Structures are given as structure tokens and as C-alpha cells.
Amino acid sequence: MTNEVLEKSLFLYTETSLHAGTGSSVSAVDLPIQRERTTHYPLVQGSGVKGALRSQTNLRAIDIVSIFGPEEKNADAHAGAISVGDARIVLFPVRSLSGVFAYVTSTLALARLKRLNSNMPAIPREPDASTAIVTTTSDLIASQKRVVLEEYSFTAVASPELSAIATWLSQNALPTTPEYGYWRAKVLTSLILLPENDFRDFAATSTEITTHVRLNKATKTVETGALWTQEAIPSDALFVVPVTVRNARDASKLVAADIVQKLADGYANNRMQLGGDETTGQGVVALKWL
């Protein structure tokens, strides 16, 4: 059996807010999300993605061991057949004066995606400061060729190249099921390419911050020290995860192509829960394998 290696992309679309925490805080937020060290972009570490994939699959137990590796008590028997990287941001939702919200991205975010998928259309050059590149069918332009995101205004420049990327994302990165028809159409009119600095700032400051309390059952007042804030990635964000698939290393003789098919079929409604606060509905993501 040849040692087949397949490189796949797993897209994660957040249907509810997602809190993948760091376990510590160095900011005013008590429970911040995971971020890249250099860019400060939100991410979900590969160990968390792989753990969620393993724990929530509906595959047979024998296939789980072949694909993900054995449990701790038998971990030295063989390695798993897949390598799962970090989930990195592709599209980040930002409130827009026109069009409700925009899918913002940057040249760096798209370049990382193209590195994983070389057939993706060419990426427009990074726009100048105070300029934003929009699709030719954009509904984000408010007036006088201006796009207003949160309280910031940009001069809009339409680009057929960005329209081609929007079409590619609609066809390849978003789920193909009927209920996602609205979002596949929206990315065609709401994709916007920002200067790197502006995208970084939105990704750093436009996350959701919620305040949590724990009440004393008797007095219905806040328990001492039981007031904290938590950060979350908003719904309608798109991440991409690089996944390397090899032939199984155990006696199952599963080849990489079989494993890819099992993973594509192995999740109920092509969804799973990622990060914390599962019991309050956070972290529901839609899966799309490419």
C-alpha cells in the first residue's frame, strides 16, 4: 500500500458566538479568546479542533481509533492518520451602515487561504489607507461611494478580482445545503477587502464582550468575586483549518481517500460544537470539507 498523503481544507462557519479561551488573562477582559501572537487575529488552536472532531463524530469506535489514534492508555500503539492545524480567520463579520454587516478580510488572510488552495482566484493588491475594495455587486456602499463599518468610513473601489474570490468562497467555503442559500448569496454582495491595519483592528476590537454573574440563591445578589467578562468570536465568521490525511497506521488498512470520505460523512448535519459554554448554545459551527 502506497503512503498516500492528501492535503484538505476544513472550513468552519460560526452559527453562534464562539469562545475558545486561553485560560488566563493579560487584559481588561477576564476570559479572552485565543489569538495569534504576531497579528492578534482570532484563532482556534488545532488541539481544540481535533479534540472536537474526535469527540463529536458519529463514526464507529474502531474507525475513530484508526483516524484519530488510540486513547491515552494505549497511545504508543500507533499515531492517528490525520494532522489538524489551527483554525485561522478568513472572514470576520463587522456591522455596516448599509447591508447590515460585511464580511471583512485582508490580503494576508486571503494569501494564507490561497497557500492552502492554489486554485483560488488571484488576490487584489492591498488597498490604500482609508480605501476598501468591494465586489462589483456590493450592497455595502451607503452614499458617495463610501462604506461605513462601525464608526469608520472608507472609499469603496469595486473589483472584479474580489468578485471572483467571493464566488469561489460561495461555492467552496460555505455549506452547500439549501439553508445556506442566503449566506452563499450574501458573500457575493458583502465581501470587503480592508487595509491590513484596519482588518487587524476590527478583528481585535469588534468581538463580543459579555458580562457574567453568579447570584446568591438566598439574597439574589451577586456573590462576592463572581462577576466576570468573557470574549467571544461573533456568529458569521469563517475559519479555515489545514488537515493532512494519511493512510491509517493500524491494521484497518484504511487509505487516505477512504478517511476523507468518512470524515465528510461523520458529523450529524455537518455541524459540531467548538470551544466553551456548550450548555448555553455557544460554539456551534458548520463544517465544509474541501
PDB file of C-alpha atoms in Angstrom:
ATOM      1  CA  MET A   1       0.000   0.000   0.000  1.00  0.00           C
ATOM      2  CA  THR A   2       1.467   3.337  -1.076  1.00  0.00           C
ATOM      3  CA  ASN A   3       1.880   6.066   1.515  1.00  0.00           C
ATOM      4  CA  GLU A   4      -0.803   8.417   0.188  1.00  0.00           C
ATOM      5  CA  VAL A   5      -0.931  11.943   1.636  1.00  0.00           C
ATOM      6  CA  LEU A   6      -3.877  14.279   0.993  1.00  0.00           C
ATOM      7  CA  GLU A   7      -3.985  17.954   1.964  1.00  0.00           C
ATOM      8  CA  LYS A   8      -7.507  19.158   2.757  1.00  0.00           C
ATOM      9  CA  SER A   9      -9.116  22.365   3.984  1.00  0.00           C
ATOM     10  CA  LEU A  10     -11.853  22.275   6.612  1.00  0.00           C
ATOM     11  CA  PHE A  11     -13.942  25.444   6.738  1.00  0.00           C
ATOM     12  CA  LEU A  12     -15.707  26.348   9.985  1.00  0.00           C
ATOM     13  CA  TYR A  13     -18.604  28.824   9.830  1.00  0.00           C
ATOM     14  CA  THR A  14     -19.740  30.103  13.225  1.00  0.00           C
ATOM     15  CA  GLU A  15     -23.511  29.859  13.615  1.00  0.00           C
ATOM     16  CA  THR A  16     -23.399  31.077  17.209  1.00  0.00           C
ATOM     17  CA  SER A  17     -20.746  33.047  19.096  1.00  0.00           C
ATOM     18  CA  LEU A  18     -17.600  31.054  19.825  1.00  0.00           C
ATOM     19  CA  HIS A  19     -15.410  31.224  22.930  1.00  0.00           C
ATOM     20  CA  ALA A  20     -12.123  29.357  22.540  1.00  0.00           C
ATOM     21  CA  GLY A  21     -10.407  30.605  25.672  1.00  0.00           C
ATOM     22  CA  THR A  22      -6.797  30.974  26.728  1.00  0.00           C
ATOM     23  CA  GLY A  23      -7.273  30.050  30.385  1.00  0.00           C
ATOM     24  CA  SER A  24      -5.598  33.270  31.528  1.00  0.00           C
ATOM     25  CA  SER A  25      -5.880  36.999  31.008  1.00  0.00           C
ATOM     26  CA  VAL A  26      -3.443  39.856  30.490  1.00  0.00           C
ATOM     27  CA  SER A  27      -6.124  42.394  29.535  1.00  0.00           C
ATOM     28  CA  ALA A  28      -9.239  44.022  30.953  1.00  0.00           C
ATOM     29  CA  VAL A  29     -11.298  41.025  29.778  1.00  0.00           C
ATOM     30  CA  ASP A  30     -11.269  38.214  32.325  1.00  0.00           C
ATOM     31  CA  LEU A  31     -11.706  35.399  29.776  1.00  0.00           C
ATOM     32  CA  PRO A  32     -10.247  36.436  26.387  1.00  0.00           C
ATOM     33  CA  ILE A  33     -10.214  34.313  23.230  1.00  0.00           C
ATOM     34  CA  GLN A  34      -7.182  32.659  21.634  1.00  0.00           C
ATOM     35  CA  ARG A  35      -5.245  34.923  19.286  1.00  0.00           C
ATOM     36  CA  GLU A  36      -2.183  34.781  17.080  1.00  0.00           C
ATOM     37  CA  ARG A  37       0.901  36.204  18.735  1.00  0.00           C
ATOM     38  CA  THR A  38       2.048  38.384  15.824  1.00  0.00           C
ATOM     39  CA  THR A  39      -1.138  39.515  14.075  1.00  0.00           C
ATOM     40  CA  HIS A  40      -3.563  39.379  17.022  1.00  0.00           C
ATOM     41  CA  TYR A  41      -6.086  37.679  14.718  1.00  0.00           C
ATOM     42  CA  PRO A  42      -8.563  35.329  16.433  1.00  0.00           C
ATOM     43  CA  LEU A  43      -7.810  31.615  16.060  1.00  0.00           C
ATOM     44  CA  VAL A  44      -8.753  28.244  17.497  1.00  0.00           C
ATOM     45  CA  GLN A  45      -5.794  26.037  18.290  1.00  0.00           C
ATOM     46  CA  GLY A  46      -5.511  22.791  16.375  1.00  0.00           C
ATOM     47  CA  SER A  47      -5.632  20.644  19.506  1.00  0.00           C
ATOM     48  CA  GLY A  48      -9.083  22.025  20.309  1.00  0.00           C
ATOM     49  CA  VAL A  49     -10.345  21.489  16.761  1.00  0.00           C
ATOM     50  CA  LYS A  50      -9.034  17.917  16.646  1.00  0.00           C
ATOM     51  CA  GLY A  51     -10.490  17.124  20.064  1.00  0.00           C
ATOM     52  CA  ALA A  52     -13.912  18.395  19.000  1.00  0.00           C
ATOM     53  CA  LEU A  53     -13.745  16.430  15.749  1.00  0.00           C
ATOM     54  CA  ARG A  54     -12.897  13.255  17.653  1.00  0.00           C
ATOM     55  CA  SER A  55     -15.419  13.611  20.466  1.00  0.00           C
ATOM     56  CA  GLN A  56     -18.395  14.515  18.280  1.00  0.00           C
ATOM     57  CA  THR A  57     -18.058  12.211  15.285  1.00  0.00           C
ATOM     58  CA  ASN A  58     -20.630   9.506  14.693  1.00  0.00           C
ATOM     59  CA  LEU A  59     -18.037   7.111  13.261  1.00  0.00           C
ATOM     60  CA  ARG A  60     -17.580   3.616  14.646  1.00  0.00           C
ATOM     61  CA  ALA A  61     -15.188   3.313  17.586  1.00  0.00           C
ATOM     62  CA  ILE A  62     -12.754   1.234  15.511  1.00  0.00           C
ATOM     63  CA  ASP A  63     -12.627   3.954  12.831  1.00  0.00           C
ATOM     64  CA  ILE A  64     -12.096   6.670  15.440  1.00  0.00           C
ATOM     65  CA  VAL A  65      -9.010   4.836  16.708  1.00  0.00           C
ATOM     66  CA  SER A  66      -7.679   4.363  13.158  1.00  0.00           C
ATOM     67  CA  ILE A  67      -8.222   8.012  12.193  1.00  0.00           C
ATOM     68  CA  PHE A  68      -7.500   9.917  15.411  1.00  0.00           C
ATOM     69  CA  GLY A  69      -5.210   7.458  17.205  1.00  0.00           C
ATOM     70  CA  PRO A  70      -5.774   5.339  20.329  1.00  0.00           C
ATOM     71  CA  GLU A  71      -6.716   6.660  23.755  1.00  0.00           C
ATOM     72  CA  GLU A  72      -4.074   7.645  26.328  1.00  0.00           C
ATOM     73  CA  LYS A  73      -3.780   4.193  27.890  1.00  0.00           C
ATOM     74  CA  ASN A  74      -2.688   2.775  24.521  1.00  0.00           C
ATOM     75  CA  ALA A  75      -1.276   5.913  22.933  1.00  0.00           C
ATOM     76  CA  ASP A  76       2.058   4.358  21.993  1.00  0.00           C
ATOM     77  CA  ALA A  77       0.437   1.714  19.765  1.00  0.00           C
ATOM     78  CA  HIS A  78       0.321   3.943  16.670  1.00  0.00           C
ATOM     79  CA  ALA A  79      -0.295   7.544  15.633  1.00  0.00           C
ATOM     80  CA  GLY A  80      -3.518   8.778  14.106  1.00  0.00           C
ATOM     81  CA  ALA A  81      -3.968   9.232  10.383  1.00  0.00           C
ATOM     82  CA  ILE A  82      -4.763  12.950  10.378  1.00  0.00           C
ATOM     83  CA  SER A  83      -2.889  16.097  11.355  1.00  0.00           C
ATOM     84  CA  VAL A  84      -5.092  19.072  12.253  1.00  0.00           C
ATOM     85  CA  GLY A  85      -3.757  22.623  12.173  1.00  0.00           C
ATOM     86  CA  ASP A  86      -5.020  25.816  13.798  1.00  0.00           C
ATOM     87  CA  ALA A  87      -8.291  27.351  12.625  1.00  0.00           C
ATOM     88  CA  ARG A  88      -7.331  30.732  11.138  1.00  0.00           C
ATOM     89  CA  ILE A  89      -9.655  33.576  10.255  1.00  0.00           C
ATOM     90  CA  VAL A  90     -10.775  34.120   6.654  1.00  0.00           C
ATOM     91  CA  LEU A  91     -13.858  36.338   7.031  1.00  0.00           C
ATOM     92  CA  PHE A  92     -14.797  38.428  10.056  1.00  0.00           C
ATOM     93  CA  PRO A  93     -18.277  39.996  10.401  1.00  0.00           C
ATOM     94  CA  VAL A  94     -18.444  43.729  11.067  1.00  0.00           C
ATOM     95  CA  ARG A  95     -21.536  45.939  11.399  1.00  0.00           C
ATOM     96  CA  SER A  96     -22.197  48.010   8.277  1.00  0.00           C
ATOM     97  CA  LEU A  97     -24.340  51.107   7.771  1.00  0.00           C
ATOM     98  CA  SER A  98     -25.607  49.556   4.537  1.00  0.00           C
ATOM     99  CA  GLY A  99     -26.158  45.837   4.076  1.00  0.00           C
ATOM    100  CA  VAL A 100     -26.445  45.120   7.847  1.00  0.00           C
ATOM    101  CA  PHE A 101     -22.991  43.523   8.148  1.00  0.00           C
ATOM    102  CA  ALA A 102     -19.931  42.967   5.998  1.00  0.00           C
ATOM    103  CA  TYR A 103     -17.609  40.005   5.618  1.00  0.00           C
ATOM    104  CA  VAL A 104     -14.272  41.771   6.068  1.00  0.00           C
ATOM    105  CA  THR A 105     -10.970  40.193   5.122  1.00  0.00           C
ATOM    106  CA  SER A 106      -7.372  41.176   4.424  1.00  0.00           C
ATOM    107  CA  THR A 107      -4.688  40.396   1.871  1.00  0.00           C
ATOM    108  CA  LEU A 108      -2.855  38.310   4.485  1.00  0.00           C
ATOM    109  CA  ALA A 109      -5.940  36.263   5.394  1.00  0.00           C
ATOM    110  CA  LEU A 110      -6.641  35.566   1.709  1.00  0.00           C
ATOM    111  CA  ALA A 111      -2.987  34.808   0.955  1.00  0.00           C
ATOM    112  CA  ARG A 112      -2.958  32.174   3.702  1.00  0.00           C
ATOM    113  CA  LEU A 113      -6.093  30.644   2.202  1.00  0.00           C
ATOM    114  CA  LYS A 114      -4.576  30.623  -1.289  1.00  0.00           C
ATOM    115  CA  ARG A 115      -1.482  28.912   0.116  1.00  0.00           C
ATOM    116  CA  LEU A 116      -3.780  26.036   1.100  1.00  0.00           C
ATOM    117  CA  ASN A 117      -5.855  26.181  -2.105  1.00  0.00           C
ATOM    118  CA  SER A 118      -3.752  27.198  -5.090  1.00  0.00           C
ATOM    119  CA  ASN A 119      -6.759  27.129  -7.446  1.00  0.00           C
ATOM    120  CA  MET A 120      -8.281  30.123  -5.671  1.00  0.00           C
ATOM    121  CA  PRO A 121      -8.539  33.265  -7.879  1.00  0.00           C
ATOM    122  CA  ALA A 122      -5.871  35.958  -7.775  1.00  0.00           C
ATOM    123  CA  ILE A 123      -5.925  38.277  -4.762  1.00  0.00           C
ATOM    124  CA  PRO A 124      -6.230  42.046  -5.298  1.00  0.00           C
ATOM    125  CA  ARG A 125      -3.396  44.194  -4.044  1.00  0.00           C
ATOM    126  CA  GLU A 126      -3.867  45.597  -0.542  1.00  0.00           C
ATOM    127  CA  PRO A 127      -5.942  48.794  -0.692  1.00  0.00           C
ATOM    128  CA  ASP A 128      -4.509  52.139   0.333  1.00  0.00           C
ATOM    129  CA  ALA A 129      -5.328  53.675   3.687  1.00  0.00           C
ATOM    130  CA  SER A 130      -8.978  54.785   4.032  1.00  0.00           C
ATOM    131  CA  THR A 131      -9.854  52.707   0.944  1.00  0.00           C
ATOM    132  CA  ALA A 132     -11.779  49.446   0.817  1.00  0.00           C
ATOM    133  CA  ILE A 133     -12.153  47.048  -2.100  1.00  0.00           C
ATOM    134  CA  VAL A 134     -15.681  45.711  -2.630  1.00  0.00           C
ATOM    135  CA  THR A 135     -17.291  43.351  -5.115  1.00  0.00           C
ATOM    136  CA  THR A 136     -18.910  44.661  -8.307  1.00  0.00           C
ATOM    137  CA  THR A 137     -22.348  43.747  -6.889  1.00  0.00           C
ATOM    138  CA  SER A 138     -21.710  45.154  -3.410  1.00  0.00           C
ATOM    139  CA  ASP A 139     -24.631  46.345  -1.280  1.00  0.00           C
ATOM    140  CA  LEU A 140     -22.328  47.904   1.321  1.00  0.00           C
ATOM    141  CA  ILE A 141     -21.967  51.315  -0.341  1.00  0.00           C
ATOM    142  CA  ALA A 142     -24.007  53.865   1.625  1.00  0.00           C
ATOM    143  CA  SER A 143     -23.568  57.098  -0.368  1.00  0.00           C
ATOM    144  CA  GLN A 144     -20.897  58.993  -2.279  1.00  0.00           C
ATOM    145  CA  LYS A 145     -19.016  55.735  -2.834  1.00  0.00           C
ATOM    146  CA  ARG A 146     -18.414  55.366   0.913  1.00  0.00           C
ATOM    147  CA  VAL A 147     -18.578  52.236   3.044  1.00  0.00           C
ATOM    148  CA  VAL A 148     -19.221  52.773   6.765  1.00  0.00           C
ATOM    149  CA  LEU A 149     -18.147  49.966   9.107  1.00  0.00           C
ATOM    150  CA  GLU A 150     -18.899  50.623  12.765  1.00  0.00           C
ATOM    151  CA  GLU A 151     -17.899  54.301  13.036  1.00  0.00           C
ATOM    152  CA  TYR A 152     -15.208  54.177  10.323  1.00  0.00           C
ATOM    153  CA  SER A 153     -15.655  55.307   6.739  1.00  0.00           C
ATOM    154  CA  PHE A 154     -13.804  54.027   3.661  1.00  0.00           C
ATOM    155  CA  THR A 155     -13.796  54.977  -0.002  1.00  0.00           C
ATOM    156  CA  ALA A 156     -15.183  51.995  -1.924  1.00  0.00           C
ATOM    157  CA  VAL A 157     -13.441  50.662  -5.035  1.00  0.00           C
ATOM    158  CA  ALA A 158     -15.194  47.862  -6.925  1.00  0.00           C
ATOM    159  CA  SER A 159     -13.003  44.992  -8.113  1.00  0.00           C
ATOM    160  CA  PRO A 160     -13.814  42.083 -10.473  1.00  0.00           C
ATOM    161  CA  GLU A 161     -10.935  40.194  -8.810  1.00  0.00           C
ATOM    162  CA  LEU A 162     -12.642  40.384  -5.422  1.00  0.00           C
ATOM    163  CA  SER A 163     -15.921  39.320  -7.040  1.00  0.00           C
ATOM    164  CA  ALA A 164     -14.137  36.213  -8.340  1.00  0.00           C
ATOM    165  CA  ILE A 165     -12.892  35.437  -4.828  1.00  0.00           C
ATOM    166  CA  ALA A 166     -16.408  35.957  -3.435  1.00  0.00           C
ATOM    167  CA  THR A 167     -17.762  33.482  -5.986  1.00  0.00           C
ATOM    168  CA  TRP A 168     -15.055  30.956  -5.076  1.00  0.00           C
ATOM    169  CA  LEU A 169     -15.845  31.299  -1.362  1.00  0.00           C
ATOM    170  CA  SER A 170     -19.564  30.958  -2.017  1.00  0.00           C
ATOM    171  CA  GLN A 171     -19.030  27.761  -3.977  1.00  0.00           C
ATOM    172  CA  ASN A 172     -16.215  26.182  -1.968  1.00  0.00           C
ATOM    173  CA  ALA A 173     -16.048  27.538   1.594  1.00  0.00           C
ATOM    174  CA  LEU A 174     -19.702  27.793   2.625  1.00  0.00           C
ATOM    175  CA  PRO A 175     -22.013  24.809   3.145  1.00  0.00           C
ATOM    176  CA  THR A 176     -23.887  23.745   0.003  1.00  0.00           C
ATOM    177  CA  THR A 177     -27.088  22.759   1.811  1.00  0.00           C
ATOM    178  CA  PRO A 178     -30.315  24.676   1.000  1.00  0.00           C
ATOM    179  CA  GLU A 179     -30.469  26.513   4.333  1.00  0.00           C
ATOM    180  CA  TYR A 180     -27.191  28.275   3.474  1.00  0.00           C
ATOM    181  CA  GLY A 181     -28.533  29.802   0.260  1.00  0.00           C
ATOM    182  CA  TYR A 182     -28.846  33.240   1.914  1.00  0.00           C
ATOM    183  CA  TRP A 183     -25.235  33.268   3.110  1.00  0.00           C
ATOM    184  CA  ARG A 184     -23.829  31.977  -0.183  1.00  0.00           C
ATOM    185  CA  ALA A 185     -25.593  34.881  -1.885  1.00  0.00           C
ATOM    186  CA  LYS A 186     -24.616  37.409   0.791  1.00  0.00           C
ATOM    187  CA  VAL A 187     -20.883  36.813   0.466  1.00  0.00           C
ATOM    188  CA  LEU A 188     -21.195  37.912  -3.192  1.00  0.00           C
ATOM    189  CA  THR A 189     -22.514  41.324  -2.136  1.00  0.00           C
ATOM    190  CA  SER A 190     -20.934  41.777   1.307  1.00  0.00           C
ATOM    191  CA  LEU A 191     -17.283  40.758   0.913  1.00  0.00           C
ATOM    192  CA  ILE A 192     -14.863  43.635   1.510  1.00  0.00           C
ATOM    193  CA  LEU A 193     -11.063  43.759   1.480  1.00  0.00           C
ATOM    194  CA  LEU A 194      -9.584  46.199   4.002  1.00  0.00           C
ATOM    195  CA  PRO A 195      -6.067  47.510   4.583  1.00  0.00           C
ATOM    196  CA  GLU A 196      -4.148  45.159   6.883  1.00  0.00           C
ATOM    197  CA  ASN A 197      -4.095  47.555   9.825  1.00  0.00           C
ATOM    198  CA  ASP A 198      -7.845  48.160   9.690  1.00  0.00           C
ATOM    199  CA  PHE A 199      -8.654  44.451   9.446  1.00  0.00           C
ATOM    200  CA  ARG A 200      -6.407  43.761  12.429  1.00  0.00           C
ATOM    201  CA  ASP A 201      -8.123  46.486  14.445  1.00  0.00           C
ATOM    202  CA  PHE A 202     -11.627  45.196  13.673  1.00  0.00           C
ATOM    203  CA  ALA A 203     -10.561  41.627  14.496  1.00  0.00           C
ATOM    204  CA  ALA A 204      -9.130  42.886  17.789  1.00  0.00           C
ATOM    205  CA  THR A 205     -11.937  45.215  18.900  1.00  0.00           C
ATOM    206  CA  SER A 206     -15.175  44.003  17.268  1.00  0.00           C
ATOM    207  CA  THR A 207     -15.543  40.748  19.160  1.00  0.00           C
ATOM    208  CA  GLU A 208     -18.415  40.203  21.606  1.00  0.00           C
ATOM    209  CA  ILE A 209     -17.810  41.005  25.281  1.00  0.00           C
ATOM    210  CA  THR A 210     -20.408  39.698  27.715  1.00  0.00           C
ATOM    211  CA  THR A 211     -20.656  40.132  31.471  1.00  0.00           C
ATOM    212  CA  HIS A 212     -21.485  37.123  33.645  1.00  0.00           C
ATOM    213  CA  VAL A 213     -22.567  36.960  37.286  1.00  0.00           C
ATOM    214  CA  ARG A 214     -23.341  34.276  39.831  1.00  0.00           C
ATOM    215  CA  LEU A 215     -26.192  35.052  42.217  1.00  0.00           C
ATOM    216  CA  ASN A 216     -26.579  34.089  45.831  1.00  0.00           C
ATOM    217  CA  LYS A 217     -29.636  31.831  45.914  1.00  0.00           C
ATOM    218  CA  ALA A 218     -30.962  33.288  49.141  1.00  0.00           C
ATOM    219  CA  THR A 219     -30.412  37.021  48.597  1.00  0.00           C
ATOM    220  CA  LYS A 220     -30.477  37.090  44.793  1.00  0.00           C
ATOM    221  CA  THR A 221     -27.445  39.359  44.855  1.00  0.00           C
ATOM    222  CA  VAL A 222     -24.106  38.830  43.149  1.00  0.00           C
ATOM    223  CA  GLU A 223     -21.759  36.515  45.008  1.00  0.00           C
ATOM    224  CA  THR A 224     -18.515  38.139  46.146  1.00  0.00           C
ATOM    225  CA  GLY A 225     -15.984  37.936  43.328  1.00  0.00           C
ATOM    226  CA  ALA A 226     -18.489  36.255  40.991  1.00  0.00           C
ATOM    227  CA  LEU A 227     -18.580  38.954  38.318  1.00  0.00           C
ATOM    228  CA  TRP A 228     -16.518  38.400  35.167  1.00  0.00           C
ATOM    229  CA  THR A 229     -16.344  39.333  31.490  1.00  0.00           C
ATOM    230  CA  GLN A 230     -15.903  36.936  28.596  1.00  0.00           C
ATOM    231  CA  GLU A 231     -14.870  37.495  24.979  1.00  0.00           C
ATOM    232  CA  ALA A 232     -16.293  35.580  22.024  1.00  0.00           C
ATOM    233  CA  ILE A 233     -15.958  35.476  18.248  1.00  0.00           C
ATOM    234  CA  PRO A 234     -19.306  36.618  16.785  1.00  0.00           C
ATOM    235  CA  SER A 235     -21.517  34.466  14.621  1.00  0.00           C
ATOM    236  CA  ASP A 236     -20.991  34.541  10.824  1.00  0.00           C
ATOM    237  CA  ALA A 237     -17.201  34.335  10.982  1.00  0.00           C
ATOM    238  CA  LEU A 238     -15.360  31.941   8.655  1.00  0.00           C
ATOM    239  CA  PHE A 239     -12.224  29.997   9.609  1.00  0.00           C
ATOM    240  CA  VAL A 240     -10.094  27.522   7.668  1.00  0.00           C
ATOM    241  CA  VAL A 241      -8.256  24.533   9.136  1.00  0.00           C
ATOM    242  CA  PRO A 242      -5.477  22.709   7.220  1.00  0.00           C
ATOM    243  CA  VAL A 243      -5.896  18.937   7.587  1.00  0.00           C
ATOM    244  CA  THR A 244      -3.305  16.423   6.380  1.00  0.00           C
ATOM    245  CA  VAL A 245      -4.685  12.915   5.816  1.00  0.00           C
ATOM    246  CA  ARG A 246      -2.501   9.804   5.531  1.00  0.00           C
ATOM    247  CA  ASN A 247      -3.182   6.093   5.304  1.00  0.00           C
ATOM    248  CA  ALA A 248      -4.126   4.546   8.652  1.00  0.00           C
ATOM    249  CA  ARG A 249      -1.171   3.230  10.626  1.00  0.00           C
ATOM    250  CA  ASP A 250      -3.036   0.332  12.252  1.00  0.00           C
ATOM    251  CA  ALA A 251      -4.338  -2.938  10.826  1.00  0.00           C
ATOM    252  CA  SER A 252      -7.529  -1.398   9.395  1.00  0.00           C
ATOM    253  CA  LYS A 253      -5.848  -0.708   6.021  1.00  0.00           C
ATOM    254  CA  LEU A 254      -7.872   2.472   5.577  1.00  0.00           C
ATOM    255  CA  VAL A 255      -6.368   4.601   2.824  1.00  0.00           C
ATOM    256  CA  ALA A 256      -6.331   8.392   2.902  1.00  0.00           C
ATOM    257  CA  ALA A 257      -9.173   8.754   0.380  1.00  0.00           C
ATOM    258  CA  ASP A 258     -11.419   6.489   2.485  1.00  0.00           C
ATOM    259  CA  ILE A 259     -10.616   8.513   5.597  1.00  0.00           C
ATOM    260  CA  VAL A 260     -11.513  11.768   3.844  1.00  0.00           C
ATOM    261  CA  GLN A 261     -14.892  10.341   2.883  1.00  0.00           C
ATOM    262  CA  LYS A 262     -15.548   9.057   6.403  1.00  0.00           C
ATOM    263  CA  LEU A 263     -14.754  12.477   7.872  1.00  0.00           C
ATOM    264  CA  ALA A 264     -17.023  14.221   5.362  1.00  0.00           C
ATOM    265  CA  ASP A 265     -19.910  11.924   6.340  1.00  0.00           C
ATOM    266  CA  GLY A 266     -19.092  11.613  10.036  1.00  0.00           C
ATOM    267  CA  TYR A 267     -20.924  14.570  11.614  1.00  0.00           C
ATOM    268  CA  ALA A 268     -24.642  14.996  12.163  1.00  0.00           C
ATOM    269  CA  ASN A 269     -25.968  17.769   9.894  1.00  0.00           C
ATOM    270  CA  ASN A 270     -22.303  18.664   9.194  1.00  0.00           C
ATOM    271  CA  ARG A 271     -22.111  20.595  12.450  1.00  0.00           C
ATOM    272  CA  MET A 272     -20.254  20.357  15.736  1.00  0.00           C
ATOM    273  CA  GLN A 273     -19.708  22.352  18.922  1.00  0.00           C
ATOM    274  CA  LEU A 274     -16.350  24.049  19.447  1.00  0.00           C
ATOM    275  CA  GLY A 275     -14.962  25.900  22.452  1.00  0.00           C
ATOM    276  CA  GLY A 276     -16.675  26.544  25.776  1.00  0.00           C
ATOM    277  CA  ASP A 277     -20.208  27.238  27.011  1.00  0.00           C
ATOM    278  CA  GLU A 278     -21.820  24.344  25.173  1.00  0.00           C
ATOM    279  CA  THR A 279     -24.835  24.371  27.508  1.00  0.00           C
ATOM    280  CA  THR A 280     -25.684  27.974  26.574  1.00  0.00           C
ATOM    281  CA  GLY A 281     -25.554  27.314  22.836  1.00  0.00           C
ATOM    282  CA  GLN A 282     -22.173  28.818  22.052  1.00  0.00           C
ATOM    283  CA  GLY A 283     -19.674  27.396  19.614  1.00  0.00           C
ATOM    284  CA  VAL A 284     -21.977  25.805  17.021  1.00  0.00           C
ATOM    285  CA  VAL A 285     -20.059  25.675  13.727  1.00  0.00           C
ATOM    286  CA  ALA A 286     -20.969  24.354  10.293  1.00  0.00           C
ATOM    287  CA  LEU A 287     -18.373  22.126   8.610  1.00  0.00           C
ATOM    288  CA  LYS A 288     -17.366  22.211   4.947  1.00  0.00           C
ATOM    289  CA  TRP A 289     -14.576  19.944   3.674  1.00  0.00           C
ATOM    290  CA  LEU A 290     -12.672  20.972   0.563  1.00  0.00           C
TER     291      LEU A 290
END
